[in-house]
PDB file of C-alpha atoms in Angstrom:
ATOM      1  CA  MET I   1      73.084 104.256 101.555  1.00  0.00           C
ATOM      2  CA  GLY I   2      75.344 102.443 104.478  1.00  0.00           C
ATOM      3  CA  ILE I   3      76.188 104.138 107.872  1.00  0.00           C
ATOM      4  CA  PHE I   4      79.436 103.822 106.797  1.00  0.00           C
ATOM      5  CA  ASP I   5      79.911 104.769 103.747  1.00  0.00           C
ATOM      6  CA  GLY I   6      83.332 105.929 102.470  1.00  0.00           C
ATOM      7  CA  ILE I   7      84.793 104.917 105.693  1.00  0.00           C
ATOM      8  CA  LEU I   8      88.106 102.965 105.123  1.00  0.00           C
ATOM      9  CA  ILE I   9      89.648 101.064 108.593  1.00  0.00           C
ATOM     10  CA  CYS I  10      92.849  99.878 108.570  1.00  0.00           C
ATOM     11  CA  THR I  11      94.075  97.685 111.126  1.00  0.00           C
ATOM     12  CA  ASP I  12      97.145  96.035 112.405  1.00  0.00           C
ATOM     13  CA  LEU I  13      97.362  92.276 112.483  1.00  0.00           C
ATOM     14  CA  ASP I  14      99.113  90.689 114.975  1.00  0.00           C
ATOM     15  CA  GLY I  15      98.535  92.490 118.582  1.00  0.00           C
ATOM     16  CA  THR I  16      95.931  93.965 117.079  1.00  0.00           C
ATOM     17  CA  LEU I  17      93.289  92.196 114.925  1.00  0.00           C
ATOM     18  CA  LEU I  18      94.538  88.270 115.730  1.00  0.00           C
ATOM     19  CA  LYS I  19      94.475  87.027 118.988  1.00  0.00           C
ATOM     20  CA  GLU I  20      97.770  86.163 121.173  1.00  0.00           C
ATOM     21  CA  ASP I  21      97.154  83.107 119.399  1.00  0.00           C
ATOM     22  CA  LYS I  22      97.450  83.864 115.739  1.00  0.00           C
ATOM     23  CA  THR I  23      93.202  84.057 115.709  1.00  0.00           C
ATOM     24  CA  ILE I  24      91.224  86.551 115.085  1.00  0.00           C
ATOM     25  CA  SER I  25      87.921  85.875 116.696  1.00  0.00           C
ATOM     26  CA  LYS I  26      84.792  85.797 115.695  1.00  0.00           C
ATOM     27  CA  GLU I  27      83.332  88.501 117.258  1.00  0.00           C
ATOM     28  CA  ASN I  28      86.089  90.973 115.080  1.00  0.00           C
ATOM     29  CA  LEU I  29      85.112  88.775 111.484  1.00  0.00           C
ATOM     30  CA  ASP I  30      81.112  89.269 112.134  1.00  0.00           C
ATOM     31  CA  ALA I  31      81.776  93.247 112.320  1.00  0.00           C
ATOM     32  CA  ILE I  32      83.868  93.605 110.164  1.00  0.00           C
ATOM     33  CA  ASP I  33      81.248  91.582 107.712  1.00  0.00           C
ATOM     34  CA  PHE I  34      78.651  94.557 109.384  1.00  0.00           C
ATOM     35  CA  PHE I  35      80.725  97.200 108.395  1.00  0.00           C
ATOM     36  CA  LYS I  36      81.701  96.470 104.722  1.00  0.00           C
ATOM     37  CA  ARG I  37      77.836  95.167 104.216  1.00  0.00           C
ATOM     38  CA  GLU I  38      76.733  98.522 104.812  1.00  0.00           C
ATOM     39  CA  GLY I  39      79.275 100.845 102.803  1.00  0.00           C
ATOM     40  CA  GLY I  40      82.893 100.435 104.309  1.00  0.00           C
ATOM     41  CA  TYR I  41      86.063 100.270 103.198  1.00  0.00           C
ATOM     42  CA  PHE I  42      87.659  97.042 105.541  1.00  0.00           C
ATOM     43  CA  THR I  43      92.172  96.103 104.844  1.00  0.00           C
ATOM     44  CA  PHE I  44      94.718  95.813 106.685  1.00  0.00           C
ATOM     45  CA  VAL I  45      97.997  96.985 106.991  1.00  0.00           C
ATOM     46  CA  THR I  46     101.803  94.857 107.963  1.00  0.00           C
ATOM     47  CA  GLY I  47     104.527  94.312 108.028  1.00  0.00           C
ATOM     48  CA  ARG I  48     103.891  91.400 106.865  1.00  0.00           C
ATOM     49  CA  MET I  49     104.735  90.243 102.521  1.00  0.00           C
ATOM     50  CA  PRO I  50     101.854  89.181 100.171  1.00  0.00           C
ATOM     51  CA  PHE I  51     103.241  86.189  99.880  1.00  0.00           C
ATOM     52  CA  TYR I  52     102.569  84.878 103.112  1.00  0.00           C
ATOM     53  CA  ALA I  53      99.230  87.291 104.280  1.00  0.00           C
ATOM     54  CA  SER I  54      97.293  85.135 102.240  1.00  0.00           C
ATOM     55  CA  ASP I  55      95.623  83.330 105.984  1.00  0.00           C
ATOM     56  CA  MET I  56      95.165  86.510 106.587  1.00  0.00           C
ATOM     57  CA  TYR I  57      93.603  87.535 103.618  1.00  0.00           C
ATOM     58  CA  ASN I  58      91.037  84.916 102.799  1.00  0.00           C
ATOM     59  CA  MET I  59      90.238  85.277 106.677  1.00  0.00           C
ATOM     60  CA  VAL I  60      88.712  89.087 106.440  1.00  0.00           C
ATOM     61  CA  ARG I  61      88.168  88.340 102.794  1.00  0.00           C
ATOM     62  CA  PRO I  62      89.267  92.731 102.854  1.00  0.00           C
ATOM     63  CA  ASN I  63      87.658  94.761 100.038  1.00  0.00           C
ATOM     64  CA  ALA I  64      90.300  96.962  99.264  1.00  0.00           C
ATOM     65  CA  PRO I  65      94.075  96.153  98.580  1.00  0.00           C
ATOM     66  CA  PHE I  66      96.150  95.364 101.476  1.00  0.00           C
ATOM     67  CA  GLY I  67      98.922  97.581 102.878  1.00  0.00           C
ATOM     68  CA  CYS I  68     103.123  95.248 102.800  1.00  0.00           C
ATOM     69  CA  ILE I  69     106.310  95.773 103.902  1.00  0.00           C
ATOM     70  CA  ASN I  70     104.979  98.558 106.464  1.00  0.00           C
ATOM     71  CA  GLY I  71     104.134 101.016 103.570  1.00  0.00           C
ATOM     72  CA  GLY I  72     106.495  99.174 101.082  1.00  0.00           C
ATOM     73  CA  GLY I  73     103.614  98.174  98.815  1.00  0.00           C
ATOM     74  CA  LEU I  74      99.896  98.072  98.071  1.00  0.00           C
ATOM     75  CA  TYR I  75      98.329  95.013  97.049  1.00  0.00           C
ATOM     76  CA  ASP I  76      95.459  93.987  95.237  1.00  0.00           C
ATOM     77  CA  ALA I  77      94.093  90.110  96.194  1.00  0.00           C
ATOM     78  CA  VAL I  78      91.923  90.048  93.352  1.00  0.00           C
ATOM     79  CA  ALA I  79      94.144  90.889  90.871  1.00  0.00           C
ATOM     80  CA  GLY I  80      97.184  88.547  92.679  1.00  0.00           C
ATOM     81  CA  ASP I  81      99.213  91.471  92.360  1.00  0.00           C
ATOM     82  CA  TYR I  82     101.158  94.967  93.135  1.00  0.00           C
ATOM     83  CA  ILE I  83      98.825  98.358  92.779  1.00  0.00           C
ATOM     84  CA  TRP I  84     102.633 100.204  93.988  1.00  0.00           C
ATOM     85  CA  LYS I  85     105.274  99.234  95.385  1.00  0.00           C
ATOM     86  CA  MET I  86     108.889 101.093  96.625  1.00  0.00           C
ATOM     87  CA  VAL I  87     112.303  99.018  96.034  1.00  0.00           C
ATOM     88  CA  LEU I  88     115.221  99.768  98.335  1.00  0.00           C
ATOM     89  CA  PRO I  89     118.456 101.113  96.801  1.00  0.00           C
ATOM     90  CA  TYR I  90     121.093  98.770  96.087  1.00  0.00           C
ATOM     91  CA  ASP I  91     123.772 100.227  98.068  1.00  0.00           C
ATOM     92  CA  VAL I  92     121.541  98.904 100.695  1.00  0.00           C
ATOM     93  CA  VAL I  93     124.266  95.537 101.275  1.00  0.00           C
ATOM     94  CA  ASP I  94     126.499  98.163 102.224  1.00  0.00           C
ATOM     95  CA  LEU I  95     124.780  99.013 105.701  1.00  0.00           C
ATOM     96  CA  VAL I  96     123.688  94.745 106.301  1.00  0.00           C
ATOM     97  CA  LYS I  97     127.621  94.679 106.153  1.00  0.00           C
ATOM     98  CA  SER I  98     127.999  96.677 108.503  1.00  0.00           C
ATOM     99  CA  VAL I  99     125.586  95.148 111.174  1.00  0.00           C
ATOM    100  CA  ASP I 100     127.078  91.317 109.729  1.00  0.00           C
ATOM    101  CA  GLU I 101     130.128  91.748 110.900  1.00  0.00           C
ATOM    102  CA  LYS I 102     129.706  93.904 114.038  1.00  0.00           C
ATOM    103  CA  PHE I 103     127.183  90.956 115.263  1.00  0.00           C
ATOM    104  CA  SER I 104     128.244  88.247 115.072  1.00  0.00           C
ATOM    105  CA  ASP I 105     124.412  85.993 116.553  1.00  0.00           C
ATOM    106  CA  VAL I 106     122.328  88.769 114.673  1.00  0.00           C
ATOM    107  CA  GLY I 107     119.508  86.829 111.935  1.00  0.00           C
ATOM    108  CA  ILE I 108     119.134  88.558 108.929  1.00  0.00           C
ATOM    109  CA  GLN I 109     116.362  88.419 106.454  1.00  0.00           C
ATOM    110  CA  VAL I 110     115.920  90.041 102.413  1.00  0.00           C
ATOM    111  CA  SER I 111     112.166  90.165 101.441  1.00  0.00           C
ATOM    112  CA  THR I 112     112.228  91.332  97.905  1.00  0.00           C
ATOM    113  CA  PHE I 113     108.502  91.399  96.499  1.00  0.00           C
ATOM    114  CA  TYR I 114     108.151  87.588  96.302  1.00  0.00           C
ATOM    115  CA  LYS I 115     110.269  85.783  98.004  1.00  0.00           C
ATOM    116  CA  ALA I 116     112.588  85.988 101.358  1.00  0.00           C
ATOM    117  CA  TYR I 117     115.715  85.055 102.336  1.00  0.00           C
ATOM    118  CA  PHE I 118     117.150  83.753 105.189  1.00  0.00           C
ATOM    119  CA  SER I 119     120.465  85.624 104.496  1.00  0.00           C
ATOM    120  CA  LYS I 120     122.356  85.127 108.424  1.00  0.00           C
ATOM    121  CA  GLU I 121     120.117  82.154 110.715  1.00  0.00           C
ATOM    122  CA  ASN I 122     119.910  82.013 114.539  1.00  0.00           C
ATOM    123  CA  TYR I 123     117.057  81.600 116.998  1.00  0.00           C
ATOM    124  CA  THR I 124     114.326  85.204 115.395  1.00  0.00           C
ATOM    125  CA  MET I 125     114.899  83.755 112.414  1.00  0.00           C
ATOM    126  CA  ALA I 126     114.147  80.062 112.913  1.00  0.00           C
ATOM    127  CA  HIS I 127     110.664  81.279 115.098  1.00  0.00           C
ATOM    128  CA  PHE I 128     110.369  83.368 112.494  1.00  0.00           C
ATOM    129  CA  ARG I 129     109.782  81.261 110.060  1.00  0.00           C
ATOM    130  CA  GLU I 130     107.924  78.458 112.652  1.00  0.00           C
ATOM    131  CA  ILE I 131     105.619  81.034 113.295  1.00  0.00           C
ATOM    132  CA  THR I 132     104.682  82.609 109.129  1.00  0.00           C
ATOM    133  CA  ASN I 133     105.319  79.018 107.735  1.00  0.00           C
ATOM    134  CA  LEU I 134     107.918  80.126 104.940  1.00  0.00           C
ATOM    135  CA  PRO I 135     109.999  78.312 104.095  1.00  0.00           C
ATOM    136  CA  ASN I 136     114.367  78.222 104.696  1.00  0.00           C
ATOM    137  CA  THR I 137     115.299  79.784 101.306  1.00  0.00           C
ATOM    138  CA  VAL I 138     119.333  80.561 101.987  1.00  0.00           C
ATOM    139  CA  GLU I 139     121.006  82.851  99.712  1.00  0.00           C
ATOM    140  CA  HIS I 140     123.757  85.409 100.679  1.00  0.00           C
ATOM    141  CA  TYR I 141     122.400  89.228 100.857  1.00  0.00           C
ATOM    142  CA  THR I 142     125.191  89.993  98.497  1.00  0.00           C
ATOM    143  CA  ARG I 143     124.282  87.625  96.221  1.00  0.00           C
ATOM    144  CA  ILE I 144     120.195  88.336  96.036  1.00  0.00           C
ATOM    145  CA  LYS I 145     119.752  90.178  92.790  1.00  0.00           C
ATOM    146  CA  GLU I 146     115.925  90.502  93.161  1.00  0.00           C
ATOM    147  CA  PRO I 147     114.615  94.343  93.722  1.00  0.00           C
ATOM    148  CA  MET I 148     114.559  94.414  97.447  1.00  0.00           C
ATOM    149  CA  ALA I 149     112.042  95.287  99.730  1.00  0.00           C
ATOM    150  CA  LYS I 150     113.493  95.084 103.025  1.00  0.00           C
ATOM    151  CA  ILE I 151     116.153  94.184 105.736  1.00  0.00           C
ATOM    152  CA  ILE I 152     114.881  92.270 109.142  1.00  0.00           C
ATOM    153  CA  PHE I 153     117.720  91.714 111.701  1.00  0.00           C
ATOM    154  CA  GLY I 154     116.162  90.004 114.555  1.00  0.00           C
ATOM    155  CA  SER I 155     117.446  88.648 117.942  1.00  0.00           C
ATOM    156  CA  GLU I 156     115.617  88.423 120.605  1.00  0.00           C
ATOM    157  CA  GLU I 157     118.149  90.355 123.233  1.00  0.00           C
ATOM    158  CA  ASP I 158     116.809  93.791 123.976  1.00  0.00           C
ATOM    159  CA  ASP I 159     120.599  95.747 123.510  1.00  0.00           C
ATOM    160  CA  THR I 160     121.305  93.955 120.640  1.00  0.00           C
ATOM    161  CA  ILE I 161     118.209  95.447 119.141  1.00  0.00           C
ATOM    162  CA  LEU I 162     119.139  99.216 119.965  1.00  0.00           C
ATOM    163  CA  LYS I 163     123.211  98.569 119.595  1.00  0.00           C
ATOM    164  CA  ILE I 164     121.672  97.558 115.768  1.00  0.00           C
ATOM    165  CA  GLU I 165     119.648 100.900 115.867  1.00  0.00           C
ATOM    166  CA  SER I 166     122.810 103.158 116.641  1.00  0.00           C
ATOM    167  CA  VAL I 167     125.034 101.543 113.781  1.00  0.00           C
ATOM    168  CA  LEU I 168     122.507 102.364 110.848  1.00  0.00           C
ATOM    169  CA  LYS I 169     121.744 105.333 111.802  1.00  0.00           C
ATOM    170  CA  ALA I 170     125.066 106.069 112.209  1.00  0.00           C
ATOM    171  CA  HIS I 171     126.039 104.957 109.382  1.00  0.00           C
ATOM    172  CA  PRO I 172     127.234 107.471 106.265  1.00  0.00           C
ATOM    173  CA  LEU I 173     123.628 106.096 103.756  1.00  0.00           C
ATOM    174  CA  ALA I 174     122.103 106.298 106.553  1.00  0.00           C
ATOM    175  CA  ASP I 175     119.764 108.816 105.093  1.00  0.00           C
ATOM    176  CA  ASN I 176     118.930 107.095 101.920  1.00  0.00           C
ATOM    177  CA  PHE I 177     116.622 105.325 104.262  1.00  0.00           C
ATOM    178  CA  ASP I 178     114.627 104.543 106.879  1.00  0.00           C
ATOM    179  CA  PHE I 179     114.022 102.110 109.630  1.00  0.00           C
ATOM    180  CA  ILE I 180     111.525 101.390 111.768  1.00  0.00           C
ATOM    181  CA  ARG I 181     111.064  98.288 115.046  1.00  0.00           C
ATOM    182  CA  SER I 182     108.176  96.198 114.308  1.00  0.00           C
ATOM    183  CA  GLN I 183     108.026  94.586 116.666  1.00  0.00           C
ATOM    184  CA  SER I 184     110.387  93.359 120.327  1.00  0.00           C
ATOM    185  CA  ASP I 185     112.735  91.753 118.189  1.00  0.00           C
ATOM    186  CA  LEU I 186     113.014  92.733 115.203  1.00  0.00           C
ATOM    187  CA  PHE I 187     114.487  95.900 113.270  1.00  0.00           C
ATOM    188  CA  GLU I 188     113.679  96.944 109.453  1.00  0.00           C
ATOM    189  CA  ILE I 189     115.225  98.710 107.293  1.00  0.00           C
ATOM    190  CA  LEU I 190     112.872 100.325 104.489  1.00  0.00           C
ATOM    191  CA  PRO I 191     113.710 103.006 101.902  1.00  0.00           C
ATOM    192  CA  LYS I 192     113.527 106.427 102.062  1.00  0.00           C
ATOM    193  CA  GLY I 193     109.830 107.975 103.498  1.00  0.00           C
ATOM    194  CA  ILE I 194     107.851 104.128 103.986  1.00  0.00           C
ATOM    195  CA  GLY I 195     106.269 103.766 106.417  1.00  0.00           C
ATOM    196  CA  LYS I 196     101.964 102.314 106.959  1.00  0.00           C
ATOM    197  CA  GLY I 197     101.300 105.554 106.416  1.00  0.00           C
ATOM    198  CA  VAL I 198     102.039 106.025 103.634  1.00  0.00           C
ATOM    199  CA  ALA I 199      99.924 102.541 102.537  1.00  0.00           C
ATOM    200  CA  ILE I 200      96.704 104.769 103.925  1.00  0.00           C
ATOM    201  CA  THR I 201      97.426 107.541 101.591  1.00  0.00           C
ATOM    202  CA  LYS I 202      97.918 105.435  98.539  1.00  0.00           C
ATOM    203  CA  LEU I 203      94.577 104.008  99.426  1.00  0.00           C
ATOM    204  CA  VAL I 204      93.274 107.358  99.442  1.00  0.00           C
ATOM    205  CA  GLU I 205      93.578 108.310  96.104  1.00  0.00           C
ATOM    206  CA  TYR I 206      93.019 104.508  95.136  1.00  0.00           C
ATOM    207  CA  LEU I 207      89.736 104.583  96.019  1.00  0.00           C
ATOM    208  CA  ASN I 208      89.362 107.814  96.024  1.00  0.00           C
ATOM    209  CA  ILE I 209      88.249 108.775  99.518  1.00  0.00           C
ATOM    210  CA  ASP I 210      87.864 111.291 102.081  1.00  0.00           C
ATOM    211  CA  LYS I 211      90.589 111.340 104.068  1.00  0.00           C
ATOM    212  CA  ASN I 212      88.647 112.558 107.099  1.00  0.00           C
ATOM    213  CA  LYS I 213      86.185 109.485 106.823  1.00  0.00           C
ATOM    214  CA  THR I 214      89.685 107.788 107.529  1.00  0.00           C
ATOM    215  CA  VAL I 215      90.577 104.851 110.620  1.00  0.00           C
ATOM    216  CA  ALA I 216      93.431 103.007 111.604  1.00  0.00           C
ATOM    217  CA  ILE I 217      93.634 100.225 114.478  1.00  0.00           C
ATOM    218  CA  GLY I 218      97.680  99.334 116.041  1.00  0.00           C
ATOM    219  CA  ASP I 219      99.762  98.167 118.689  1.00  0.00           C
ATOM    220  CA  TYR I 220     103.343  99.212 117.867  1.00  0.00           C
ATOM    221  CA  ASN I 221     106.000 101.794 116.533  1.00  0.00           C
ATOM    222  CA  ASN I 222     105.549 100.984 112.809  1.00  0.00           C
ATOM    223  CA  ASP I 223     101.949 101.543 113.514  1.00  0.00           C
ATOM    224  CA  ILE I 224     102.309 105.292 114.627  1.00  0.00           C
ATOM    225  CA  SER I 225     102.436 106.793 111.222  1.00  0.00           C
ATOM    226  CA  MET I 226      99.932 105.150 110.004  1.00  0.00           C
ATOM    227  CA  PHE I 227      97.798 106.749 113.078  1.00  0.00           C
ATOM    228  CA  ARG I 228      98.961 109.984 112.183  1.00  0.00           C
ATOM    229  CA  ALA I 229      98.036 109.433 108.579  1.00  0.00           C
ATOM    230  CA  ALA I 230      94.520 109.070 109.277  1.00  0.00           C
ATOM    231  CA  LYS I 231      92.524 110.985 110.523  1.00  0.00           C
ATOM    232  CA  ALA I 232      91.511 108.523 113.818  1.00  0.00           C
ATOM    233  CA  GLY I 233      94.828 106.202 115.186  1.00  0.00           C
ATOM    234  CA  ILE I 234      93.324 104.401 117.424  1.00  0.00           C
ATOM    235  CA  ALA I 235      95.784 102.327 119.854  1.00  0.00           C
ATOM    236  CA  VAL I 236      94.652  98.484 121.215  1.00  0.00           C
ATOM    237  CA  SER I 237      95.396  99.276 125.450  1.00  0.00           C
ATOM    238  CA  ASN I 238      98.158  96.229 124.981  1.00  0.00           C
ATOM    239  CA  ALA I 239      99.596  98.543 122.614  1.00  0.00           C
ATOM    240  CA  CYS I 240     103.826 100.133 123.521  1.00  0.00           C
ATOM    241  CA  ALA I 241     104.197 103.231 125.028  1.00  0.00           C
ATOM    242  CA  GLU I 242     105.332 104.414 122.364  1.00  0.00           C
ATOM    243  CA  ALA I 243     102.120 103.572 120.509  1.00  0.00           C
ATOM    244  CA  LEU I 244      99.689 104.752 123.338  1.00  0.00           C
ATOM    245  CA  GLU I 245     100.632 107.957 123.334  1.00  0.00           C
ATOM    246  CA  ALA I 246     101.266 109.001 120.195  1.00  0.00           C
ATOM    247  CA  ALA I 247      97.396 107.714 118.945  1.00  0.00           C
ATOM    248  CA  ASP I 248      94.557 109.855 118.783  1.00  0.00           C
ATOM    249  CA  PHE I 249      92.884 107.502 121.046  1.00  0.00           C
ATOM    250  CA  VAL I 250      93.058 104.160 123.370  1.00  0.00           C
ATOM    251  CA  THR I 251      90.079 101.505 122.501  1.00  0.00           C
ATOM    252  CA  VAL I 252      90.265  97.723 124.328  1.00  0.00           C
ATOM    253  CA  SER I 253      93.136  95.149 124.256  1.00  0.00           C
ATOM    254  CA  ASN I 254      93.507  93.121 121.215  1.00  0.00           C
ATOM    255  CA  GLU I 255      92.173  90.109 123.666  1.00  0.00           C
ATOM    256  CA  GLU I 256      89.349  91.588 123.813  1.00  0.00           C
ATOM    257  CA  ASN I 257      87.327  91.549 120.382  1.00  0.00           C
ATOM    258  CA  ALA I 258      89.073  95.242 119.584  1.00  0.00           C
ATOM    259  CA  VAL I 259      88.785  95.704 115.829  1.00  0.00           C
ATOM    260  CA  ALA I 260      84.657  94.696 116.807  1.00  0.00           C
ATOM    261  CA  ARG I 261      84.579  97.850 119.657  1.00  0.00           C
ATOM    262  CA  VAL I 262      86.028 100.389 116.827  1.00  0.00           C
ATOM    263  CA  ILE I 263      83.367  99.314 114.523  1.00  0.00           C
ATOM    264  CA  TYR I 264      81.019  99.875 117.225  1.00  0.00           C
ATOM    265  CA  ASP I 265      81.812 102.361 118.427  1.00  0.00           C
ATOM    266  CA  LEU I 266      81.621 103.963 114.873  1.00  0.00           C
ATOM    267  CA  ALA I 267      78.252 103.338 114.841  1.00  0.00           C
ATOM    268  CA  ASP I 268      77.641 105.401 117.450  1.00  0.00           C
ATOM    269  CA  GLY I 269      78.862 108.556 116.120  1.00  0.00           C
ATOM    270  CA  LYS I 270      82.691 107.533 117.695  1.00  0.00           C
ATOM    271  CA  TYR I 271      86.061 108.800 116.374  1.00  0.00           C
ATOM    272  CA  ILE I 272      85.506 110.482 113.291  1.00  0.00           C
TER     273      ILE I 272
END
C-alpha cells in the first residue's frame, strides 16, 4: 500500500508542468516518480495531439492514458492508439469559412486524429510549428476528408482573437460546437460538450477510481473545466485571472516546481 493509492493527478503541460523554456525540472520529475511509486496515477491533459506529445510522454512516463485535444481524446501510448475520441461534425467547415472570409491575416490549422494540416499561414502558425516541430503539411480545410478533431485559429492580436470568438459564437451553427481560448494567441473549435474536464471523467471511469481522489493542475482558460471535474482544482500562481478565480487552490508558479509542490502537499494531507 502506498500513500497515494488511488489518487489521480492530471496536469496541464505548457505554463504548468513545463517551465517557460519548455523543459521539465528535475524536482518535478523526481516528485512524479515518487508519486507513482507510492501508488498514484499521474498523467497530463493537453491541447496537443498525441503525435506531437511523444517527447513529453517520454520524459514524464505517465502510468495512465493521457488526455489530448483539450479533452477530445484519451490516448494509450503503450498500445499506440486512442481509447476514446470525439469527432467534429463536418459542417464545422461552415464556421471556418465564416472566419476565413472576414480575417485575411488569421492562421488556420486543422487537426485530425493523426495529422495537423496548415490551411492558412501567418506568424502564429509558423511559430506553432517551430515550438512543436510539426511538418508544414499544407491542405485547404475544404479538402480534408479525414475525421477532424479540432480547428485552431491563430493571431498575435488580442483584439482579433476576440473578434473571431464573436463571429463564431454568432454563427447559426454555433450551438453544435464548443469554443475555447487555449492560449493568448490561439482560439479553437471543439466538438460540443468537450473540454479537459471530460478527459478526467473518462479517466475515472477507465481506471475505476474514486472521483473524490482526483487533482487537476493548470494555468489557462482551457484548464477550468478540468478544475471543475476534479475534486481539487489547483492553479499555478502564474495562471491567467480566469483560471485563478476558478481554482479551488493556488500553488507556486511553473518556474518554482509547482507539480512537485502539489505532490508533497498531498503527502502532507492537503487538497483531498
